Short mmCIF file of N, CA and C and ligand atoms in Angstrom, two decimals:
data_model
loop_
_atom_site.label_atom_id
_atom_site.label_comp_id
_atom_site.label_asym_id
_atom_site.label_seq_id
_atom_site.Cartn_x
_atom_site.Cartn_y
_atom_site.Cartn_z
N UNK Y 102 113.11 29.95 -85.63
CA UNK Y 102 113.28 28.53 -85.95
C UNK Y 102 113.98 28.36 -87.30
N UNK Y 103 114.95 27.49 -87.34
CA UNK Y 103 115.65 27.20 -88.58
C UNK Y 103 115.29 25.80 -89.08
N UNK Y 104 115.06 25.71 -90.36
CA UNK Y 104 114.76 24.42 -90.98
C UNK Y 104 115.99 24.00 -91.77
N UNK Y 105 116.52 22.85 -91.46
CA UNK Y 105 117.81 22.45 -91.99
C UNK Y 105 117.65 21.39 -93.08
N UNK Y 106 118.31 21.57 -94.21
CA UNK Y 106 118.20 20.56 -95.26
C UNK Y 106 119.47 19.72 -95.37
N UNK Y 107 119.39 18.69 -96.17
CA UNK Y 107 120.47 17.71 -96.27
C UNK Y 107 121.80 18.35 -96.67
N UNK Y 108 121.75 19.24 -97.66
CA UNK Y 108 122.99 19.83 -98.17
C UNK Y 108 123.77 20.55 -97.09
N UNK Y 109 123.03 21.19 -96.20
CA UNK Y 109 123.67 21.97 -95.14
C UNK Y 109 124.34 21.04 -94.11
N UNK Y 110 123.66 19.97 -93.78
CA UNK Y 110 124.24 19.03 -92.80
C UNK Y 110 125.47 18.36 -93.41
N UNK Y 111 125.38 18.01 -94.70
CA UNK Y 111 126.51 17.36 -95.36
C UNK Y 111 127.72 18.29 -95.47
N UNK Y 112 127.46 19.57 -95.47
CA UNK Y 112 128.58 20.51 -95.56
C UNK Y 112 129.28 20.67 -94.21
N UNK Y 113 128.75 19.99 -93.19
CA UNK Y 113 129.44 19.99 -91.91
C UNK Y 113 128.85 20.94 -90.88
N UNK Y 114 127.70 21.52 -91.21
CA UNK Y 114 127.07 22.46 -90.29
C UNK Y 114 126.52 21.74 -89.06
N UNK Y 115 126.86 22.26 -87.90
CA UNK Y 115 126.30 21.76 -86.65
C UNK Y 115 125.71 22.94 -85.90
N UNK Y 116 124.42 22.87 -85.61
CA UNK Y 116 123.84 23.99 -84.88
C UNK Y 116 124.38 24.09 -83.45
N UNK Y 117 124.50 25.31 -82.99
CA UNK Y 117 124.99 25.55 -81.64
C UNK Y 117 123.89 25.25 -80.63
N UNK Y 118 122.73 25.83 -80.90
CA UNK Y 118 121.60 25.65 -79.99
C UNK Y 118 120.55 24.79 -80.68
N UNK Y 119 120.53 23.52 -80.35
CA UNK Y 119 119.71 22.55 -81.08
C UNK Y 119 118.21 22.84 -81.02
N UNK Y 120 117.79 23.54 -79.99
CA UNK Y 120 116.36 23.81 -79.85
C UNK Y 120 115.81 24.65 -80.99
N UNK Y 121 116.66 25.38 -81.65
CA UNK Y 121 116.21 26.28 -82.70
C UNK Y 121 116.21 25.64 -84.08
N UNK Y 122 116.61 24.37 -84.19
CA UNK Y 122 116.77 23.76 -85.50
C UNK Y 122 115.90 22.52 -85.65
N UNK Y 123 115.19 22.46 -86.76
CA UNK Y 123 114.36 21.29 -87.02
C UNK Y 123 114.58 20.82 -88.45
N UNK Y 124 114.16 19.61 -88.71
CA UNK Y 124 114.22 19.10 -90.07
C UNK Y 124 113.09 18.09 -90.25
N UNK Y 125 113.00 17.51 -91.44
CA UNK Y 125 111.97 16.49 -91.68
C UNK Y 125 112.65 15.12 -91.72
N UNK Y 126 111.82 14.12 -91.50
CA UNK Y 126 112.31 12.74 -91.43
C UNK Y 126 113.13 12.35 -92.66
N UNK Y 127 112.67 12.79 -93.83
CA UNK Y 127 113.32 12.41 -95.09
C UNK Y 127 114.78 12.85 -95.15
N UNK Y 128 115.08 13.94 -94.49
CA UNK Y 128 116.47 14.41 -94.49
C UNK Y 128 117.37 13.39 -93.79
N UNK Y 129 116.89 12.86 -92.69
CA UNK Y 129 117.68 11.84 -91.98
C UNK Y 129 117.84 10.59 -92.84
N UNK Y 130 116.81 10.25 -93.59
CA UNK Y 130 116.91 9.09 -94.50
C UNK Y 130 117.98 9.34 -95.56
N UNK Y 131 117.98 10.55 -96.09
CA UNK Y 131 118.97 10.88 -97.13
C UNK Y 131 120.38 10.83 -96.58
N UNK Y 132 120.51 11.14 -95.31
CA UNK Y 132 121.85 11.20 -94.74
C UNK Y 132 122.44 9.83 -94.43
N UNK Y 133 121.57 8.92 -94.06
CA UNK Y 133 121.96 7.55 -93.70
C UNK Y 133 123.27 7.47 -92.93
N UNK Y 134 124.36 7.28 -93.67
CA UNK Y 134 125.62 6.95 -92.99
C UNK Y 134 126.25 8.13 -92.26
N UNK Y 135 125.98 9.30 -92.75
CA UNK Y 135 126.59 10.46 -92.09
C UNK Y 135 125.67 11.00 -90.99
N UNK Y 136 124.78 10.14 -90.53
CA UNK Y 136 123.76 10.55 -89.57
C UNK Y 136 124.36 10.97 -88.22
N UNK Y 137 125.61 10.58 -87.98
CA UNK Y 137 126.17 10.78 -86.64
C UNK Y 137 126.07 12.20 -86.12
N UNK Y 138 126.18 13.17 -86.99
CA UNK Y 138 126.07 14.52 -86.47
C UNK Y 138 124.76 15.20 -86.81
N UNK Y 139 123.77 14.41 -87.17
CA UNK Y 139 122.47 15.00 -87.48
C UNK Y 139 121.37 14.41 -86.62
N UNK Y 140 121.66 13.32 -85.94
CA UNK Y 140 120.58 12.61 -85.26
C UNK Y 140 120.04 13.36 -84.06
N UNK Y 141 120.71 14.42 -83.66
CA UNK Y 141 120.16 15.18 -82.55
C UNK Y 141 119.22 16.30 -83.01
N UNK Y 142 119.04 16.42 -84.30
CA UNK Y 142 118.09 17.41 -84.80
C UNK Y 142 116.66 16.96 -84.52
N UNK Y 143 115.83 17.91 -84.17
CA UNK Y 143 114.43 17.62 -83.92
C UNK Y 143 113.71 17.36 -85.25
N UNK Y 144 112.89 16.33 -85.28
CA UNK Y 144 112.15 15.98 -86.49
C UNK Y 144 110.72 16.50 -86.38
N UNK Y 145 110.27 17.19 -87.41
CA UNK Y 145 108.89 17.68 -87.42
C UNK Y 145 108.21 17.27 -88.71
N UNK Y 146 106.90 17.12 -88.65
CA UNK Y 146 106.13 16.87 -89.86
C UNK Y 146 105.37 18.12 -90.23
N UNK Y 147 105.51 18.55 -91.46
CA UNK Y 147 104.78 19.76 -91.86
C UNK Y 147 103.28 19.51 -91.94
N UNK Y 148 102.50 20.57 -91.85
CA UNK Y 148 101.06 20.45 -91.94
C UNK Y 148 100.65 20.10 -93.37
N UNK Y 149 99.55 19.36 -93.48
CA UNK Y 149 99.01 19.00 -94.80
C UNK Y 149 98.67 20.25 -95.60
N UNK Y 150 98.16 21.23 -94.90
CA UNK Y 150 97.73 22.47 -95.55
C UNK Y 150 98.90 23.11 -96.31
N UNK Y 151 100.03 23.20 -95.65
CA UNK Y 151 101.16 23.86 -96.29
C UNK Y 151 101.88 22.98 -97.32
N UNK Y 152 101.85 21.67 -97.13
CA UNK Y 152 102.38 20.78 -98.18
C UNK Y 152 101.57 21.00 -99.46
N UNK Y 153 100.25 21.10 -99.27
CA UNK Y 153 99.38 21.32 -100.41
C UNK Y 153 99.70 22.66 -101.08
N UNK Y 154 99.93 23.66 -100.27
CA UNK Y 154 100.25 24.98 -100.80
C UNK Y 154 101.52 24.92 -101.66
N UNK Y 155 102.55 24.23 -101.16
CA UNK Y 155 103.81 24.10 -101.90
C UNK Y 155 103.58 23.31 -103.19
N UNK Y 156 102.84 22.21 -103.07
CA UNK Y 156 102.61 21.38 -104.26
C UNK Y 156 101.87 22.14 -105.34
N UNK Y 157 100.89 22.93 -104.91
CA UNK Y 157 100.15 23.71 -105.89
C UNK Y 157 101.04 24.78 -106.53
N UNK Y 158 101.91 25.33 -105.72
CA UNK Y 158 102.81 26.35 -106.26
C UNK Y 158 103.76 25.77 -107.31
N UNK Y 159 104.39 24.63 -107.00
CA UNK Y 159 105.37 24.10 -107.95
C UNK Y 159 104.70 23.53 -109.19
N UNK Y 160 103.44 23.12 -109.04
CA UNK Y 160 102.72 22.66 -110.22
C UNK Y 160 102.59 23.80 -111.23
N UNK Y 161 102.33 24.99 -110.71
CA UNK Y 161 102.22 26.18 -111.54
C UNK Y 161 103.58 26.64 -112.07
N UNK Y 162 104.54 26.68 -111.17
CA UNK Y 162 105.83 27.30 -111.51
C UNK Y 162 106.74 26.36 -112.30
N UNK Y 163 106.50 25.06 -112.18
CA UNK Y 163 107.34 24.10 -112.87
C UNK Y 163 108.65 23.79 -112.16
N UNK Y 164 108.82 24.30 -110.95
CA UNK Y 164 110.03 23.98 -110.20
C UNK Y 164 110.07 22.49 -109.90
N UNK Y 165 111.27 21.94 -110.00
CA UNK Y 165 111.43 20.51 -109.80
C UNK Y 165 111.95 20.24 -108.39
N UNK Y 166 111.03 19.90 -107.50
CA UNK Y 166 111.42 19.68 -106.11
C UNK Y 166 111.16 18.24 -105.68
N UNK Y 167 112.03 17.73 -104.84
CA UNK Y 167 111.81 16.40 -104.27
C UNK Y 167 110.78 16.50 -103.16
N UNK Y 168 110.30 15.34 -102.72
CA UNK Y 168 109.36 15.30 -101.59
C UNK Y 168 109.98 15.97 -100.37
N UNK Y 169 111.25 15.68 -100.16
CA UNK Y 169 111.97 16.27 -99.02
C UNK Y 169 111.96 17.80 -99.12
N UNK Y 170 112.30 18.31 -100.30
CA UNK Y 170 112.33 19.76 -100.50
C UNK Y 170 110.98 20.40 -100.17
N UNK Y 171 109.91 19.77 -100.67
CA UNK Y 171 108.57 20.32 -100.45
C UNK Y 171 108.23 20.34 -98.97
N UNK Y 172 108.60 19.26 -98.29
CA UNK Y 172 108.28 19.19 -96.86
C UNK Y 172 109.06 20.23 -96.06
N UNK Y 173 110.30 20.47 -96.47
CA UNK Y 173 111.11 21.49 -95.78
C UNK Y 173 110.47 22.86 -95.96
N UNK Y 174 110.04 23.14 -97.17
CA UNK Y 174 109.41 24.43 -97.45
C UNK Y 174 108.10 24.57 -96.67
N UNK Y 175 107.33 23.49 -96.62
CA UNK Y 175 106.06 23.52 -95.88
C UNK Y 175 106.32 23.75 -94.39
N UNK Y 176 107.37 23.13 -93.90
CA UNK Y 176 107.73 23.30 -92.49
C UNK Y 176 108.12 24.75 -92.20
N UNK Y 177 108.80 25.35 -93.15
CA UNK Y 177 109.18 26.75 -92.99
C UNK Y 177 107.94 27.63 -92.91
N UNK Y 178 106.92 27.29 -93.69
CA UNK Y 178 105.67 28.04 -93.62
C UNK Y 178 104.99 27.82 -92.27
N UNK Y 179 104.98 26.57 -91.82
CA UNK Y 179 104.34 26.25 -90.53
C UNK Y 179 104.93 27.06 -89.39
N UNK Y 180 106.25 27.17 -89.38
CA UNK Y 180 106.93 27.80 -88.25
C UNK Y 180 107.31 29.25 -88.53
N UNK Y 181 106.99 29.72 -89.73
CA UNK Y 181 107.48 31.02 -90.16
C UNK Y 181 108.99 31.09 -89.91
N UNK Y 182 109.66 30.03 -90.32
CA UNK Y 182 111.08 29.89 -90.02
C UNK Y 182 111.97 30.21 -91.20
N UNK Y 183 113.24 29.99 -91.01
CA UNK Y 183 114.24 30.25 -92.04
C UNK Y 183 114.82 28.92 -92.50
N UNK Y 184 114.82 28.68 -93.81
CA UNK Y 184 115.40 27.44 -94.32
C UNK Y 184 116.90 27.62 -94.51
N UNK Y 185 117.65 26.71 -93.96
CA UNK Y 185 119.09 26.68 -94.23
C UNK Y 185 119.33 25.67 -95.32
N UNK Y 186 119.76 26.14 -96.48
CA UNK Y 186 119.94 25.22 -97.60
C UNK Y 186 120.97 25.73 -98.58
N UNK Y 187 121.64 24.81 -99.21
CA UNK Y 187 122.57 25.14 -100.29
C UNK Y 187 121.91 24.85 -101.64
N UNK Y 188 120.70 24.37 -101.57
CA UNK Y 188 120.02 23.88 -102.76
C UNK Y 188 119.33 25.04 -103.50
N UNK Y 189 119.75 25.28 -104.70
CA UNK Y 189 119.24 26.42 -105.45
C UNK Y 189 117.74 26.30 -105.73
N UNK Y 190 117.28 25.09 -106.00
CA UNK Y 190 115.86 24.89 -106.28
C UNK Y 190 114.99 25.28 -105.09
N UNK Y 191 115.42 24.89 -103.92
CA UNK Y 191 114.66 25.25 -102.71
C UNK Y 191 114.69 26.76 -102.50
N UNK Y 192 115.88 27.34 -102.66
CA UNK Y 192 116.00 28.79 -102.47
C UNK Y 192 115.10 29.56 -103.42
N UNK Y 193 115.04 29.04 -104.62
CA UNK Y 193 114.25 29.68 -105.66
C UNK Y 193 112.76 29.73 -105.31
N UNK Y 194 112.24 28.58 -104.88
CA UNK Y 194 110.83 28.51 -104.51
C UNK Y 194 110.58 29.33 -103.24
N UNK Y 195 111.52 29.24 -102.30
CA UNK Y 195 111.39 30.00 -101.06
C UNK Y 195 111.26 31.49 -101.38
N UNK Y 196 112.09 31.94 -102.29
CA UNK Y 196 112.08 33.36 -102.67
C UNK Y 196 110.71 33.74 -103.22
N UNK Y 197 110.20 32.90 -104.11
CA UNK Y 197 108.90 33.20 -104.73
C UNK Y 197 107.78 33.24 -103.71
N UNK Y 198 107.87 32.40 -102.67
CA UNK Y 198 106.78 32.31 -101.70
C UNK Y 198 107.00 33.21 -100.49
N UNK Y 199 108.08 33.97 -100.51
CA UNK Y 199 108.35 34.85 -99.38
C UNK Y 199 108.83 34.12 -98.14
N UNK Y 200 109.37 32.91 -98.34
CA UNK Y 200 109.93 32.16 -97.21
C UNK Y 200 111.39 32.59 -97.05
N UNK Y 201 111.76 32.85 -95.81
CA UNK Y 201 113.15 33.27 -95.58
C UNK Y 201 114.08 32.07 -95.73
N UNK Y 202 115.24 32.31 -96.33
CA UNK Y 202 116.21 31.23 -96.45
C UNK Y 202 117.60 31.80 -96.29
N UNK Y 203 118.50 30.89 -96.02
CA UNK Y 203 119.88 31.31 -95.83
C UNK Y 203 120.78 30.16 -96.26
N UNK Y 204 121.88 30.52 -96.89
CA UNK Y 204 122.83 29.49 -97.27
C UNK Y 204 124.07 29.68 -96.41
N UNK Y 205 124.61 28.60 -95.90
CA UNK Y 205 125.76 28.79 -95.02
C UNK Y 205 126.95 29.32 -95.79
N UNK Y 206 126.97 29.08 -97.10
CA UNK Y 206 128.07 29.58 -97.91
C UNK Y 206 128.02 31.10 -98.03
N UNK Y 207 126.82 31.64 -98.24
CA UNK Y 207 126.71 33.07 -98.48
C UNK Y 207 126.49 33.87 -97.21
N UNK Y 208 125.84 33.29 -96.23
CA UNK Y 208 125.52 34.05 -95.03
C UNK Y 208 126.65 34.00 -94.01
N UNK Y 209 127.61 33.14 -94.27
CA UNK Y 209 128.74 33.09 -93.36
C UNK Y 209 128.37 32.61 -91.96
N UNK Y 210 127.45 31.67 -91.90
CA UNK Y 210 127.16 31.08 -90.60
C UNK Y 210 128.43 30.44 -90.07
N UNK Y 211 128.72 30.70 -88.83
CA UNK Y 211 130.04 30.37 -88.34
C UNK Y 211 130.26 28.90 -87.97
N UNK Y 212 129.21 28.26 -87.54
CA UNK Y 212 129.42 26.92 -87.00
C UNK Y 212 129.54 25.87 -88.09
N UNK Y 213 130.53 26.01 -88.92
CA UNK Y 213 130.78 25.00 -89.94
C UNK Y 213 132.04 24.23 -89.56
N UNK Y 214 131.86 22.99 -89.33
CA UNK Y 214 132.97 22.18 -88.85
C UNK Y 214 133.43 21.22 -89.93
N UNK Y 215 134.68 20.90 -89.86
CA UNK Y 215 135.19 19.81 -90.68
C UNK Y 215 135.32 18.59 -89.78
N UNK Y 216 135.31 17.45 -90.39
CA UNK Y 216 135.34 16.21 -89.62
C UNK Y 216 136.49 15.33 -90.09
N UNK Y 217 136.97 14.52 -89.18
CA UNK Y 217 137.95 13.51 -89.59
C UNK Y 217 137.72 12.26 -88.76
N UNK Y 218 138.27 11.17 -89.24
CA UNK Y 218 138.18 9.91 -88.49
C UNK Y 218 139.53 9.62 -87.88
N UNK Y 219 139.49 9.21 -86.64
CA UNK Y 219 140.74 9.02 -85.93
C UNK Y 219 140.61 7.82 -84.98
N UNK Y 220 141.69 7.09 -84.82
CA UNK Y 220 141.69 5.94 -83.91
C UNK Y 220 141.73 6.45 -82.47
N UNK Y 221 140.83 5.87 -81.64
CA UNK Y 221 140.77 6.26 -80.23
C UNK Y 221 142.06 5.89 -79.50
N UNK Y 222 142.70 4.82 -79.98
CA UNK Y 222 143.89 4.33 -79.30
C UNK Y 222 145.14 5.06 -79.74
N UNK Y 223 145.58 4.80 -80.98
CA UNK Y 223 146.89 5.32 -81.41
C UNK Y 223 146.79 6.64 -82.17
N UNK Y 224 145.55 7.16 -82.37
CA UNK Y 224 145.33 8.46 -83.01
C UNK Y 224 145.66 8.49 -84.50
N UNK Y 225 145.80 7.32 -85.10
CA UNK Y 225 146.02 7.31 -86.56
C UNK Y 225 144.79 7.88 -87.25
N UNK Y 226 145.01 8.69 -88.28
CA UNK Y 226 143.89 9.25 -89.03
C UNK Y 226 143.47 8.34 -90.16
N UNK Y 227 142.16 8.29 -90.39
CA UNK Y 227 141.61 7.48 -91.48
C UNK Y 227 140.74 8.36 -92.37
N UNK Y 228 140.54 7.94 -93.61
CA UNK Y 228 139.60 8.69 -94.47
C UNK Y 228 138.19 8.60 -93.91
N UNK Y 229 137.34 9.58 -94.24
CA UNK Y 229 135.99 9.64 -93.69
C UNK Y 229 135.15 8.42 -94.03
N UNK Y 230 135.46 7.74 -95.12
CA UNK Y 230 134.63 6.58 -95.48
C UNK Y 230 135.17 5.27 -94.88
N UNK Y 231 136.18 5.37 -94.01
CA UNK Y 231 136.77 4.16 -93.41
C UNK Y 231 135.77 3.53 -92.44
N UNK Y 232 135.68 2.20 -92.51
CA UNK Y 232 134.80 1.49 -91.58
C UNK Y 232 135.60 0.41 -90.87
N UNK Y 233 135.24 0.16 -89.64
CA UNK Y 233 135.88 -0.91 -88.90
C UNK Y 233 136.88 -0.38 -87.88
N UNK Y 234 137.60 -1.29 -87.30
CA UNK Y 234 138.54 -0.94 -86.22
C UNK Y 234 139.87 -0.46 -86.82
N UNK Y 235 140.68 0.11 -85.98
CA UNK Y 235 142.01 0.57 -86.39
C UNK Y 235 142.86 -0.62 -86.83
N UNK Y 236 143.49 -0.48 -87.98
CA UNK Y 236 144.27 -1.60 -88.52
C UNK Y 236 145.61 -1.75 -87.79
N UNK Y 237 145.98 -0.77 -87.03
CA UNK Y 237 147.25 -0.85 -86.29
C UNK Y 237 147.06 -1.41 -84.88
N UNK Y 238 146.13 -0.79 -84.13
CA UNK Y 238 146.00 -1.21 -82.73
C UNK Y 238 144.66 -1.87 -82.41
N UNK Y 239 143.73 -1.87 -83.36
CA UNK Y 239 142.46 -2.57 -83.14
C UNK Y 239 141.44 -1.78 -82.33
N UNK Y 240 141.74 -0.53 -81.99
CA UNK Y 240 140.77 0.28 -81.25
C UNK Y 240 139.67 0.79 -82.17
N UNK Y 241 138.62 1.35 -81.58
CA UNK Y 241 137.55 1.93 -82.38
C UNK Y 241 138.05 3.17 -83.11
N UNK Y 242 137.54 3.34 -84.34
CA UNK Y 242 137.83 4.55 -85.11
C UNK Y 242 136.61 5.45 -84.99
N UNK Y 243 136.80 6.66 -84.52
CA UNK Y 243 135.68 7.56 -84.25
C UNK Y 243 135.78 8.82 -85.10
N UNK Y 244 134.63 9.47 -85.27
CA UNK Y 244 134.59 10.73 -86.00
C UNK Y 244 134.74 11.89 -85.02
N UNK Y 245 135.65 12.77 -85.31
CA UNK Y 245 135.87 13.91 -84.42
C UNK Y 245 135.93 15.20 -85.26
N UNK Y 246 135.80 16.32 -84.60
CA UNK Y 246 135.98 17.59 -85.29
C UNK Y 246 137.43 17.78 -85.64
N UNK Y 247 137.63 18.28 -86.86
CA UNK Y 247 138.99 18.57 -87.33
C UNK Y 247 139.27 20.04 -87.00
N UNK Y 248 140.09 20.26 -86.05
CA UNK Y 248 140.35 21.64 -85.61
C UNK Y 248 141.53 22.28 -86.33
N UNK Y 249 142.11 21.57 -87.26
CA UNK Y 249 143.30 22.12 -87.91
C UNK Y 249 142.91 23.17 -88.94
ZN1 ZN I 878 144.96 2.62 -83.56
#
């Protein structure tokens, strides 16, 4: 089981086999607008026991973790899973607690996609933050994988 954090999804990572990937609710909140390629991730709530374990650990160690970070780490303990994260703080605590982690930058996970926005009608390309219909033909502007 892989536990996916916000940084990894924002970097364009899309899991191949969705059944193996989970995240916490807070990650989807953090993603908000870029949710389009994350909403198929399974959401899990970590056990209270392991949240407590993480909280007690960081209280001692002084690591500065967000609620989301702590929940991801607790989830990794629950499932004995691997955290996918680019976040150094999470990696650091994971290392101390013997939780497996992996960064897509260093581990060379292959399924890293780039994205672009393109008009469904005339295929004009738009910047990723573009909202609304195509200014040329009025068709919907959709997000697609950039295969170039
Ligand atoms: Zn168009």
